[in-house]
Coordinates of C-alpha atoms in Angstrom, one line a residue:
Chain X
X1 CA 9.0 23.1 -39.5
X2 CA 11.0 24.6 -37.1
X3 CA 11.1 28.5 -38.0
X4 CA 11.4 30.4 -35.1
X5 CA 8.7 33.3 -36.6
X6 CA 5.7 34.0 -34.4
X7 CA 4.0 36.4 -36.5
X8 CA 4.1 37.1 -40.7
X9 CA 2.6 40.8 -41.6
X10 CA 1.2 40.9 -45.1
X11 CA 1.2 44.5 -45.8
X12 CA -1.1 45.7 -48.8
X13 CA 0.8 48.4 -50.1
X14 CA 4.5 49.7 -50.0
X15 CA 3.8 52.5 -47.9
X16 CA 2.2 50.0 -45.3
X17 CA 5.1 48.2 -45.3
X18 CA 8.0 51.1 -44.5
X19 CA 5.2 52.0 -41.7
X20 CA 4.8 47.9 -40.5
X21 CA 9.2 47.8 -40.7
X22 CA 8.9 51.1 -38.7
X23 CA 6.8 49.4 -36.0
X24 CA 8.6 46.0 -36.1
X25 CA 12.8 46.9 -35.7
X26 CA 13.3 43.6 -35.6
X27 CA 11.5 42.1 -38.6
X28 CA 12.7 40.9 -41.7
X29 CA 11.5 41.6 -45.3
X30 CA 10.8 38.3 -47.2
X31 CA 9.8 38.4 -50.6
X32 CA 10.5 35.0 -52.5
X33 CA 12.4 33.2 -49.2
X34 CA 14.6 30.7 -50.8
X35 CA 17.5 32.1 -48.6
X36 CA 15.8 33.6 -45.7
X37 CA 13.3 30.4 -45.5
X38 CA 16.6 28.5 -45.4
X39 CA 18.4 30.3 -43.2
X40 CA 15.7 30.8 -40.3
X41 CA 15.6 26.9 -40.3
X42 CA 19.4 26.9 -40.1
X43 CA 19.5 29.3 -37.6
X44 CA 21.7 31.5 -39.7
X45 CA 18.8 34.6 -39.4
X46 CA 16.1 34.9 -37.1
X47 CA 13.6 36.8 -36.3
X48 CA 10.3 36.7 -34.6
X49 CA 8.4 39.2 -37.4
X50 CA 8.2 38.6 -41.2
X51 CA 7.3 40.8 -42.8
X52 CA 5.5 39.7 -46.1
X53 CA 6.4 41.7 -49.5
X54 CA 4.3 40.2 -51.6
X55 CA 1.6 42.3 -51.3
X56 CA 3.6 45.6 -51.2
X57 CA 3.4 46.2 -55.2
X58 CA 7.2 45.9 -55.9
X59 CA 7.0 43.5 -58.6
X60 CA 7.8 46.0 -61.8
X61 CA 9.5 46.8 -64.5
X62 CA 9.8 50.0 -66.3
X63 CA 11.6 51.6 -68.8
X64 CA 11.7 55.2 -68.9
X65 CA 14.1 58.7 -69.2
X66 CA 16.8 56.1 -70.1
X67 CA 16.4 54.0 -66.9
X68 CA 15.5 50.7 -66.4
X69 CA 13.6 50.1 -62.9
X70 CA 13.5 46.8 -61.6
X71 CA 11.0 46.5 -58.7
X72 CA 12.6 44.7 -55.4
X73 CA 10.5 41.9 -55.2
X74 CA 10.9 41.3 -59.1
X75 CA 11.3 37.5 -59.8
X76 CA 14.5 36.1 -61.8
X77 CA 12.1 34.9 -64.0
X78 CA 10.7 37.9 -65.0
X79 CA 13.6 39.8 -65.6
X80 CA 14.9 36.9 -67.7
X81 CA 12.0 37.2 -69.7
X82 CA 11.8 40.6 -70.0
X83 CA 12.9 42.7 -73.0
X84 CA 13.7 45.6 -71.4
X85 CA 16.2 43.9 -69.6
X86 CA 17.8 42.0 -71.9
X87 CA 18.1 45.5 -74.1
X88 CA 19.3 47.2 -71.4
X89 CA 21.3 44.7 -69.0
X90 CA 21.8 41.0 -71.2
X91 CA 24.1 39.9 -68.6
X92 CA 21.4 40.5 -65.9
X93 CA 18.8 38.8 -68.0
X94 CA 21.4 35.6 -68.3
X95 CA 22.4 35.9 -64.9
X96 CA 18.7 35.3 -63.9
X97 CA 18.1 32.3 -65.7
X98 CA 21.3 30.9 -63.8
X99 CA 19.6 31.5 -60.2
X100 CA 19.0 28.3 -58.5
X101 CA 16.3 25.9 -61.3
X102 CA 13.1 27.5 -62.7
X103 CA 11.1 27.4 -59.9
X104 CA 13.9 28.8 -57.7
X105 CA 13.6 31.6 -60.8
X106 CA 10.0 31.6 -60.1
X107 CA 10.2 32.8 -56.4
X108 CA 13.7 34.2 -56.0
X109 CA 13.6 38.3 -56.2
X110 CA 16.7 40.8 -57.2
X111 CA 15.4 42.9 -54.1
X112 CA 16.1 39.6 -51.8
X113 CA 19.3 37.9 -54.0
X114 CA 20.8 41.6 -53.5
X115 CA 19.7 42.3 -49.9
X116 CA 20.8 38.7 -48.9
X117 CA 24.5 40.1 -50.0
X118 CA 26.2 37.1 -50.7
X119 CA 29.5 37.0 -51.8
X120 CA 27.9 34.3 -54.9
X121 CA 25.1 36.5 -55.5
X122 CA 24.5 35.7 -59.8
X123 CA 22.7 39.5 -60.1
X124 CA 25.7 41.6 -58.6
X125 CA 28.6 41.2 -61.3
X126 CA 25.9 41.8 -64.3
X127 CA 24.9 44.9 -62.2
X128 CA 28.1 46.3 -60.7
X129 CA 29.0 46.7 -64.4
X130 CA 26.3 48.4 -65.4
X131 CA 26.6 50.8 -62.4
X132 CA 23.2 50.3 -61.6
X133 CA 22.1 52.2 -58.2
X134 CA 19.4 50.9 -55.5
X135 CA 16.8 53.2 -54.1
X136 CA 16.0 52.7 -50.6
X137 CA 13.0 53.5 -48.4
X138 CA 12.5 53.7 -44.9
X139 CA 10.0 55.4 -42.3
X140 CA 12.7 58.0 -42.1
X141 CA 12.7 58.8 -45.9
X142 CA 14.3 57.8 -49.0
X143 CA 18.2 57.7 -50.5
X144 CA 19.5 56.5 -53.5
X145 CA 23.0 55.0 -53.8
X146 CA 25.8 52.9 -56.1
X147 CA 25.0 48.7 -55.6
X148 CA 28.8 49.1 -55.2
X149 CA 28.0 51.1 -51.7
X150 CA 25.2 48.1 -50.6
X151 CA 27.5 45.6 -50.0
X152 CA 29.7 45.8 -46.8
X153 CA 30.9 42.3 -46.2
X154 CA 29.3 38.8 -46.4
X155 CA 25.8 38.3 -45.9
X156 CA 26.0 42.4 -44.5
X157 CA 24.1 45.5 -46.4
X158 CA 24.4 49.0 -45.7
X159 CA 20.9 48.7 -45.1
X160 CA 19.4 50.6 -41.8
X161 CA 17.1 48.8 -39.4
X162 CA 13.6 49.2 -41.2
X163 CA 15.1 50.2 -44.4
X164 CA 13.7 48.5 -47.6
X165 CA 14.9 48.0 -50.9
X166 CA 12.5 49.8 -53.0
X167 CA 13.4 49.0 -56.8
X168 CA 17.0 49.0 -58.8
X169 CA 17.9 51.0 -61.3
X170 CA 20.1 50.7 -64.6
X171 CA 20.9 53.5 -66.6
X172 CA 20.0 52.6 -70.4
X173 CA 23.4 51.7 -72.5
X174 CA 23.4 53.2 -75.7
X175 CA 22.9 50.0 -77.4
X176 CA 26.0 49.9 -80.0
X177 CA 27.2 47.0 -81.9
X178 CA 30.5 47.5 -80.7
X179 CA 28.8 46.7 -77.0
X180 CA 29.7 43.1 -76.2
X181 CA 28.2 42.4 -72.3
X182 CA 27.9 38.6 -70.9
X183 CA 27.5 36.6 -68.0
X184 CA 29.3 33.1 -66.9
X185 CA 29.4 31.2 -63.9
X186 CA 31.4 28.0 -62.7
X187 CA 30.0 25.5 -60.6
X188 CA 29.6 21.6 -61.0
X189 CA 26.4 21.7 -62.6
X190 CA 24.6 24.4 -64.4
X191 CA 21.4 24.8 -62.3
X192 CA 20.4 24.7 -58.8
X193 CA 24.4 25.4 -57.5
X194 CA 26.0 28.2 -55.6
X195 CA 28.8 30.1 -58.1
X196 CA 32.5 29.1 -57.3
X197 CA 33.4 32.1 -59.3
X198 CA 31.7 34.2 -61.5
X199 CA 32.4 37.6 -63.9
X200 CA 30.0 39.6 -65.9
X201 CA 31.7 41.4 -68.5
X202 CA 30.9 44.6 -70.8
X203 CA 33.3 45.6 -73.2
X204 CA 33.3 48.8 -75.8
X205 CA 35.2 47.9 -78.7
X206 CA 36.4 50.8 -81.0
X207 CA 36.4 50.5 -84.8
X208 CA 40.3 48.2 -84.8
X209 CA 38.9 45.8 -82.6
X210 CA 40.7 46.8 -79.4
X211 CA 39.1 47.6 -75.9
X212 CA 37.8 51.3 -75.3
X213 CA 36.0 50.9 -72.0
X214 CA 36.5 47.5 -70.2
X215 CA 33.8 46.9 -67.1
X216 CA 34.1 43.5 -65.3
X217 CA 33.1 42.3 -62.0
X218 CA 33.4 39.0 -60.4
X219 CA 31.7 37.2 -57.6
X220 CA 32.8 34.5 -55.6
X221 CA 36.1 35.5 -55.3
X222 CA 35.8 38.1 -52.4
X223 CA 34.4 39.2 -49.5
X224 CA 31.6 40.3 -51.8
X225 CA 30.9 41.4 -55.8
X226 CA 33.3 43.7 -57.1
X227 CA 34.3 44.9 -59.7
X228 CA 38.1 44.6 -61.5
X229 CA 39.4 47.5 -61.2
X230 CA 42.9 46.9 -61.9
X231 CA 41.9 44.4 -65.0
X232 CA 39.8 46.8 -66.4
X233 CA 42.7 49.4 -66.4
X234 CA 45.0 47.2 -68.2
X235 CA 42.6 46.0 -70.5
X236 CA 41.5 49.9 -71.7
X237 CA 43.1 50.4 -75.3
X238 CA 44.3 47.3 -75.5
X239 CA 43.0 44.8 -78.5
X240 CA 42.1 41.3 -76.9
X241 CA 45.3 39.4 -77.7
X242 CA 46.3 35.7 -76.2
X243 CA 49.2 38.3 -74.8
X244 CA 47.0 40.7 -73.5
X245 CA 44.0 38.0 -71.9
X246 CA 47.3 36.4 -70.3
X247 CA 48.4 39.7 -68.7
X248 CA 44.5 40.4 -68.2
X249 CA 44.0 37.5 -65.9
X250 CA 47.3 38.6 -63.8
X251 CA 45.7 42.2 -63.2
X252 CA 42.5 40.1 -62.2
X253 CA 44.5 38.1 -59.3
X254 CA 45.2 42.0 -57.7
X255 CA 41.1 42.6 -57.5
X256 CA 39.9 39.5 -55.8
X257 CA 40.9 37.8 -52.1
X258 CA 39.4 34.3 -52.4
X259 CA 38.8 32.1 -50.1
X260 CA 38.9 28.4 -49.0
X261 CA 35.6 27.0 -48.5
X262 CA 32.8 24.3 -49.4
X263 CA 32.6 24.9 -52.8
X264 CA 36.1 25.2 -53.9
X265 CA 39.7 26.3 -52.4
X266 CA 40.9 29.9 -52.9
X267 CA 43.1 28.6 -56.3
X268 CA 40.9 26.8 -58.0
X269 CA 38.5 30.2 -58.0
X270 CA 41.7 32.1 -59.0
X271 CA 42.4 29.9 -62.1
X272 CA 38.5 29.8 -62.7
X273 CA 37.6 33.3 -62.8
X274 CA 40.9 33.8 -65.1
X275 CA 39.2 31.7 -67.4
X276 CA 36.1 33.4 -67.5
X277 CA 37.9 36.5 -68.4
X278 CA 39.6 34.9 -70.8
X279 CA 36.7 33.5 -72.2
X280 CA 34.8 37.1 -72.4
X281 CA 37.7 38.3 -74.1
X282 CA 38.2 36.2 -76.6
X283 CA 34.1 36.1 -77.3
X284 CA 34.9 39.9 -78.1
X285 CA 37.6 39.3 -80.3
X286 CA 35.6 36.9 -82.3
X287 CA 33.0 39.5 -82.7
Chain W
X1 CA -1.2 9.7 -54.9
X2 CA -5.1 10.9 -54.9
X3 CA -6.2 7.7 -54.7
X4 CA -5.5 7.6 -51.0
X5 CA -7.3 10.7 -50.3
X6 CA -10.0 9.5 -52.5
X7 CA -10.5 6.0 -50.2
X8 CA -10.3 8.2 -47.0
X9 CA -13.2 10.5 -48.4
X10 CA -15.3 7.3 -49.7
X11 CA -15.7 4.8 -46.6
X12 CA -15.5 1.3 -47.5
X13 CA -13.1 1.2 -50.5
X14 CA -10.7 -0.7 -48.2
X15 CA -8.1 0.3 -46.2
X16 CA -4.4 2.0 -47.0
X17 CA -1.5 2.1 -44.7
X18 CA -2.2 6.3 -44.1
X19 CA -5.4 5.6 -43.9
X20 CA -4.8 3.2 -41.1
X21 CA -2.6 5.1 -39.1
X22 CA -4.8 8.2 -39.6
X23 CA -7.6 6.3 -37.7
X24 CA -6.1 4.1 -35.1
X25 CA -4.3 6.8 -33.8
X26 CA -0.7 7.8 -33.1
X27 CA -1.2 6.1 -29.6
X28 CA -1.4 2.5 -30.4
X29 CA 1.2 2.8 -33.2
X30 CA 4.0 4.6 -30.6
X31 CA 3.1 1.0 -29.2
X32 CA 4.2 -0.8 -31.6
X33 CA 7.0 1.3 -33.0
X34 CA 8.6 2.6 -29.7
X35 CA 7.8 6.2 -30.7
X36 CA 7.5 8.7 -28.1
X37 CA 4.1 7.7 -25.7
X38 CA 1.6 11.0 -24.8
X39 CA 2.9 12.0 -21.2
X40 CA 6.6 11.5 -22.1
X41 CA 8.9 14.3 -23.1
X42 CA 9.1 15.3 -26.5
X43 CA 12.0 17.3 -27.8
X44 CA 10.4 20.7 -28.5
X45 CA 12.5 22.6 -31.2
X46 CA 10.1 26.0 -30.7
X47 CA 7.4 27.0 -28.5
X48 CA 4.1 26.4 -30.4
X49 CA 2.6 29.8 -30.7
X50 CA -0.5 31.4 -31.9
X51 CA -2.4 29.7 -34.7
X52 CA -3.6 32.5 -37.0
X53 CA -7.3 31.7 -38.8
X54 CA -6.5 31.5 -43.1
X55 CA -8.2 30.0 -45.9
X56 CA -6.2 28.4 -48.7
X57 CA -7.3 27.0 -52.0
X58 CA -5.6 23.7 -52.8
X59 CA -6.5 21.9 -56.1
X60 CA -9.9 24.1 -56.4
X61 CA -11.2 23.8 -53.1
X62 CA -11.3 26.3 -50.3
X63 CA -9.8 25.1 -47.0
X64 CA -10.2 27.2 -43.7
X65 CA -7.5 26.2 -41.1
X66 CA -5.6 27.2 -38.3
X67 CA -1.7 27.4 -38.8
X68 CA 1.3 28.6 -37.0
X69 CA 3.0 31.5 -38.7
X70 CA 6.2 29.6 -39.0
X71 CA 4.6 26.6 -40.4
X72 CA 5.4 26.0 -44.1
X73 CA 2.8 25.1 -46.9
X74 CA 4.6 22.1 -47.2
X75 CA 3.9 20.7 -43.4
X76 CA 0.5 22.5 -43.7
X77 CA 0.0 20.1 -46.3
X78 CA 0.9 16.8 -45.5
X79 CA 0.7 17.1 -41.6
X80 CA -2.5 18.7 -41.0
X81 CA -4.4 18.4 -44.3
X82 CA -2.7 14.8 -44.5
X83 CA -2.8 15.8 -48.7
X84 CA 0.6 13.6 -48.7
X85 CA 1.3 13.5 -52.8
X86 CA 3.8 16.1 -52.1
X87 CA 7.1 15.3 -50.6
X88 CA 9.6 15.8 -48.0
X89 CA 12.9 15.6 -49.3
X90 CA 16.1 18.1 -48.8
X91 CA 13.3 21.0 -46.9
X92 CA 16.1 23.8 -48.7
X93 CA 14.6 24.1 -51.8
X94 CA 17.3 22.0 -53.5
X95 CA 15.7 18.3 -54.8
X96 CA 12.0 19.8 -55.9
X97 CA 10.6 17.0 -54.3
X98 CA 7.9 19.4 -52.5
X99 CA 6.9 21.3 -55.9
X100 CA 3.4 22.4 -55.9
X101 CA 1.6 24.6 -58.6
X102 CA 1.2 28.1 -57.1
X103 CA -1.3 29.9 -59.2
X104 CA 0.1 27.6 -61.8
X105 CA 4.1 28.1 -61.6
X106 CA 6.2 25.6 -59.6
X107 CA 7.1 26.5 -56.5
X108 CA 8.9 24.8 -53.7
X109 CA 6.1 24.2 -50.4
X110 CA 9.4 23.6 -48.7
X111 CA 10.3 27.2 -48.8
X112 CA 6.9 29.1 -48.8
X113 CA 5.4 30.1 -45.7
X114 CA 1.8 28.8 -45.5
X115 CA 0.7 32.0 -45.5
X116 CA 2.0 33.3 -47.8
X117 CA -0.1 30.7 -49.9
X118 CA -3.2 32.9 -49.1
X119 CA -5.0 34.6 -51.8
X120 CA -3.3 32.0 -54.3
X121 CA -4.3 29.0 -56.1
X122 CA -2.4 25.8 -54.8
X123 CA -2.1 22.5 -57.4
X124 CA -0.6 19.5 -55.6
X125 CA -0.3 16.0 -57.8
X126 CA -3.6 15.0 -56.7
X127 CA -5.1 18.2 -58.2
X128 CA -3.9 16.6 -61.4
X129 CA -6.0 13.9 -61.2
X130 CA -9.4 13.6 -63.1
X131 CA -11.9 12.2 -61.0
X132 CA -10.2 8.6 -61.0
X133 CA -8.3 9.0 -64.2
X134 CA -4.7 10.4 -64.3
X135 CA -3.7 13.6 -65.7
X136 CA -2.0 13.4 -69.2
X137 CA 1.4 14.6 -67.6
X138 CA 0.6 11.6 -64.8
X139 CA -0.1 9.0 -67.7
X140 CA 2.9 10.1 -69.8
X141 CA 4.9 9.4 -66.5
X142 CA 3.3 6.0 -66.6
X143 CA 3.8 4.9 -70.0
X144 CA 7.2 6.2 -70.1
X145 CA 8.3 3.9 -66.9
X146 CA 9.8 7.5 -66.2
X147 CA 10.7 6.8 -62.2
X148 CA 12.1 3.7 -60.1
X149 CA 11.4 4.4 -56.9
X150 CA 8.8 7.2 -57.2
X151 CA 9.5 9.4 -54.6
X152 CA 10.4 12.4 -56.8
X153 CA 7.5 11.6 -58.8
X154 CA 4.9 13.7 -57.5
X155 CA 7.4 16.6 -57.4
X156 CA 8.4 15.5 -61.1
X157 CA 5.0 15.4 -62.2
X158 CA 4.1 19.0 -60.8
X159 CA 7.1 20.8 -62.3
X160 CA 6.6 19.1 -65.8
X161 CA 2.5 20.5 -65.5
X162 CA 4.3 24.0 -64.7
X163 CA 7.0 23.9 -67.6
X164 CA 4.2 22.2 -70.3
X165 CA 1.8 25.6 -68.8
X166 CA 4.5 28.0 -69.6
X167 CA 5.5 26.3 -72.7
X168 CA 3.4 23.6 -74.9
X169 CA 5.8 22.6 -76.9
X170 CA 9.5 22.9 -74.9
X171 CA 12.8 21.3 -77.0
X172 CA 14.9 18.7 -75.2
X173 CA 16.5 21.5 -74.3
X174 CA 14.0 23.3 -72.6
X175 CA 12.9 20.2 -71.0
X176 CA 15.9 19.8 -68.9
X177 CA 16.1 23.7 -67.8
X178 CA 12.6 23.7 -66.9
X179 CA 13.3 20.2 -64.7
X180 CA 16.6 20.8 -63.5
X181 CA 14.9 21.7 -60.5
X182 CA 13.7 18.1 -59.8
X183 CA 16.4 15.5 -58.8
X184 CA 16.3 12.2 -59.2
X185 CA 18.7 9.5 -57.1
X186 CA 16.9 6.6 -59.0
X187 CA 18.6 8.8 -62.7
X188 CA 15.3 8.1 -64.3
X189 CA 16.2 11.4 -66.2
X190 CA 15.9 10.1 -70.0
X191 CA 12.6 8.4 -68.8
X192 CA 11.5 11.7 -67.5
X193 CA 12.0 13.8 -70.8
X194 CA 10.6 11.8 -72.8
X195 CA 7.6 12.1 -70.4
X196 CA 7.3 15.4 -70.8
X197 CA 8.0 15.2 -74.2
X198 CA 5.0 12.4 -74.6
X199 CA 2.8 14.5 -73.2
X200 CA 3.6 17.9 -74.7
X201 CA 2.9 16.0 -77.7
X202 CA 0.0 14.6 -76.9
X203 CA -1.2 17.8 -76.1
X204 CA -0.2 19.4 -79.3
X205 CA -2.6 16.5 -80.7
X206 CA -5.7 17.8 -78.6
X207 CA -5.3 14.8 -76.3
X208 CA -4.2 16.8 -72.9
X209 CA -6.7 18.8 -70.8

């Protein structure tokens, strides 16, 4: 029982808690804990404050003006649940039943997986291709930016000292049948493990079957989520051949730096995130 | 699992092993065991700090204590309530041995802060108890043989109360997402669904409470 915390805050309202962050520099926000709890016994984080979210009212959803608001402290559970979500943003909804095992889903928020940053963080890729942006809140004031901005190296936000993440937003996809979105991950079991690789995918098929608008990201496989930026241009136009997926996956090897580690060596994630993409492709060819 | 707190509440029903050590004292069992002795050094990991006054409510009853800040629900539990059902197993929210009902969905005591459990309603494996009778989920666990050595039990037996709350009637399917949380060294795992299963159906029968 060896966290190093001396004191938990449990504010009652959000705008207690930007003023309780304000006061405590050094606190950190938990929400659900099953990597800050973790951490802080690892010594991987510390900090003498906590500062308790769940109290602070930033556990929503809403769907309005063509945006979907996901509320920080959000559980996976109930964005896998909800409809909005899986209207808007499927590959989020699947992503969030892959967090962890239920009750990991039960207490795990996207406001924590995201702020956490890791480079295996299951609600990035679904995200990063639906260019979904996070609205922050501090003493200081507000600002709105891309995910794609949060992220600035493992385990490391843009976030300032203080600075809370108030609720995500993804803009509402005109839902088309010619839409297809997905999420996969690899790992040795299917619950309860860290991704080895993983690619969320949405692709806008025109009328022949080939690939208007390709959007993937991968995580995993980099420093942190990105998306596949060279894939996606070579995939644009293209119809999902066993040609094209080939190619496909050689563009993907150009987005990613992976690396050797616990999980899995730097090749293996190469070959597995190629398969995901070739798995997502050939999903869309089949229609 | 209640039983034992059930004997140390009701004097003279005989005498169990935590029991025993609860009352003799940590003194004469260092003694015997060759744990550390009051006086000599003990390793300290952090410097105890202020105890903050909460109240928590664990399987319906309302429990004023003093805790640490950093302590979690889970040592809260067994180490100063000495409600042991729940278990210590990984402490990273991996095995599920620690899950406990928090306002009815599972959660891991390993992870959660103690207070942080303020303000919510806490269901151990004792809490599942019916006076001396076992809960359904308990009895299916039972008559399915569905552990060996029964140390993930109480953990097992808490999640499949949560999934069976969320969803009466799961498939085999469901039944293995909603426990995948749980691990098992023993494998007991085909025991354990069909646990659930039993007592999903029994409750679909009008048989569970």
């Amino acid at each position: 029982m060896d966290l190093a915390v001396q004191r938990v805050l449990r504010p009652g309202s959000f705008e207690e808690a930007v003023r309780v962050m304000a006061e405590h520099p050094h606190a950190l926000p938990i929400a659900g804990g099953t990597d800050l709890v973790v951490q802080l016994r690892d010594g991987r984080r510390a900090a003498d404050v906590l500062v308790d979210l769940s109290g602070a009212g930033l556990a929503f959803i809403t769907a309005r003006n063509g945006v979907v608001e996901i509320g920080g402290a959000t559980t996976m559970d109930a964005i896998a649940n909800s409809r909005e979500i899986r209207d808007a943003c499927p590959a989020l909804a699947a992503a969030s039943r892959l967090v962890g095992a239920w009750p990991i889903q039960c207490r795990a928020t996207l406001g924590g997986n995201l702020a956490n940053a890791s480079p295996a963080a299951d609600t990035a890729p679904p995200l990063l291709v639906a260019e979904a942006s996070v609205h922050l809140v501090s003493a200081d004031g507000d600002r709105r930016i891309q995910l794609s901005e949060l992220f600035s190296g493992p385990g490391e936000t843009c976030l300032r000292p203080g600075e809370l993440i108030r609720s995500i937003m993804i803009p509402t996809q005109h839902l088309q049948r010619t839409v297809r979105e997905g999420f996969a991950k690899v790992g040795p079991r299917w619950e309860q493990i860290i991704s080895v690789a993983s690619l969320a995918h949405r692709f806008e098929l025109d009328a022949d079957g080939s690939i208007r608008e390709a959007r993937v990201a991968v995580g995993s496989v980099a420093p942190t989520p990105v998306r596949a930026r060279a894939a996606e241009q070579f995939l644009a136009g293209k119809p999902p051949t066993a040609a094209v997926r080939r190619e496909a996956a050689r563009h993907l090897q150009d987005d990613i730096s992976p690396i050797d580690d616990v999980r899995a060596p730097a090749w293996y994630r190469r070959v597995a995130v190629s398969v995901l993409l070739d798995r997502a492709l050939t999903e869309a060819a089949d229609g | 699992m209640a039983r034992d707190r059930n004997r140390t509440d009701k004097p003279g029903k005989g005498v169990t092993r935590r029991g025993f050590l609860g009352t003799v004292g940590a003194g004469a069992v260092a003694a015997v065991t060759g744990l550390p002795r009051p006086g000599e050094a003990v390793p300290e990991i952090t410097e105890p700090k202020g105890m903050v006054e909460t109240a928590l409510s664990i399987n319906g009853r309302m429990h004023r204590l003093l805790v640490e800040p950093r302590w979690t629900l889970l040592f809260v539990l067994r180490e100063q309530m000495g409600i042991t059902g729940t278990k210590i197993g990984c402490a990273r929210g991996e095995c599920g041995a620690c899950t406990v009902l928090m306002d009815g969905s599972p959660r891991y005591a390993c992870m959660t802060l103690a207070l942080e459990a303020q303000g919510h309603e806490i269901t151990t494996v004792e809490g599942l108890m019916d006076g001396e009778e076992l809960g359904d989920v308990q009895q299916a666990f039972v008559e399915e043989d569905a552990f060996q050595c029964g140390y993930c039990t109480a953990g097992q037996v808490v999640a499949a109360q949560g999934l069976l709350a969320a969803n009466p009637s799961p498939t085999v399917d469901e039944i293995r997402a909603g426990m995948a949380g749980n691990l098992c060294r023993c494998g007991a795992y085909v025991h354990i669904f069909r646990a659930v299963e039993r007592a999903a159906k029994g409750r679909g029968k009008g048989g569970g409470r």
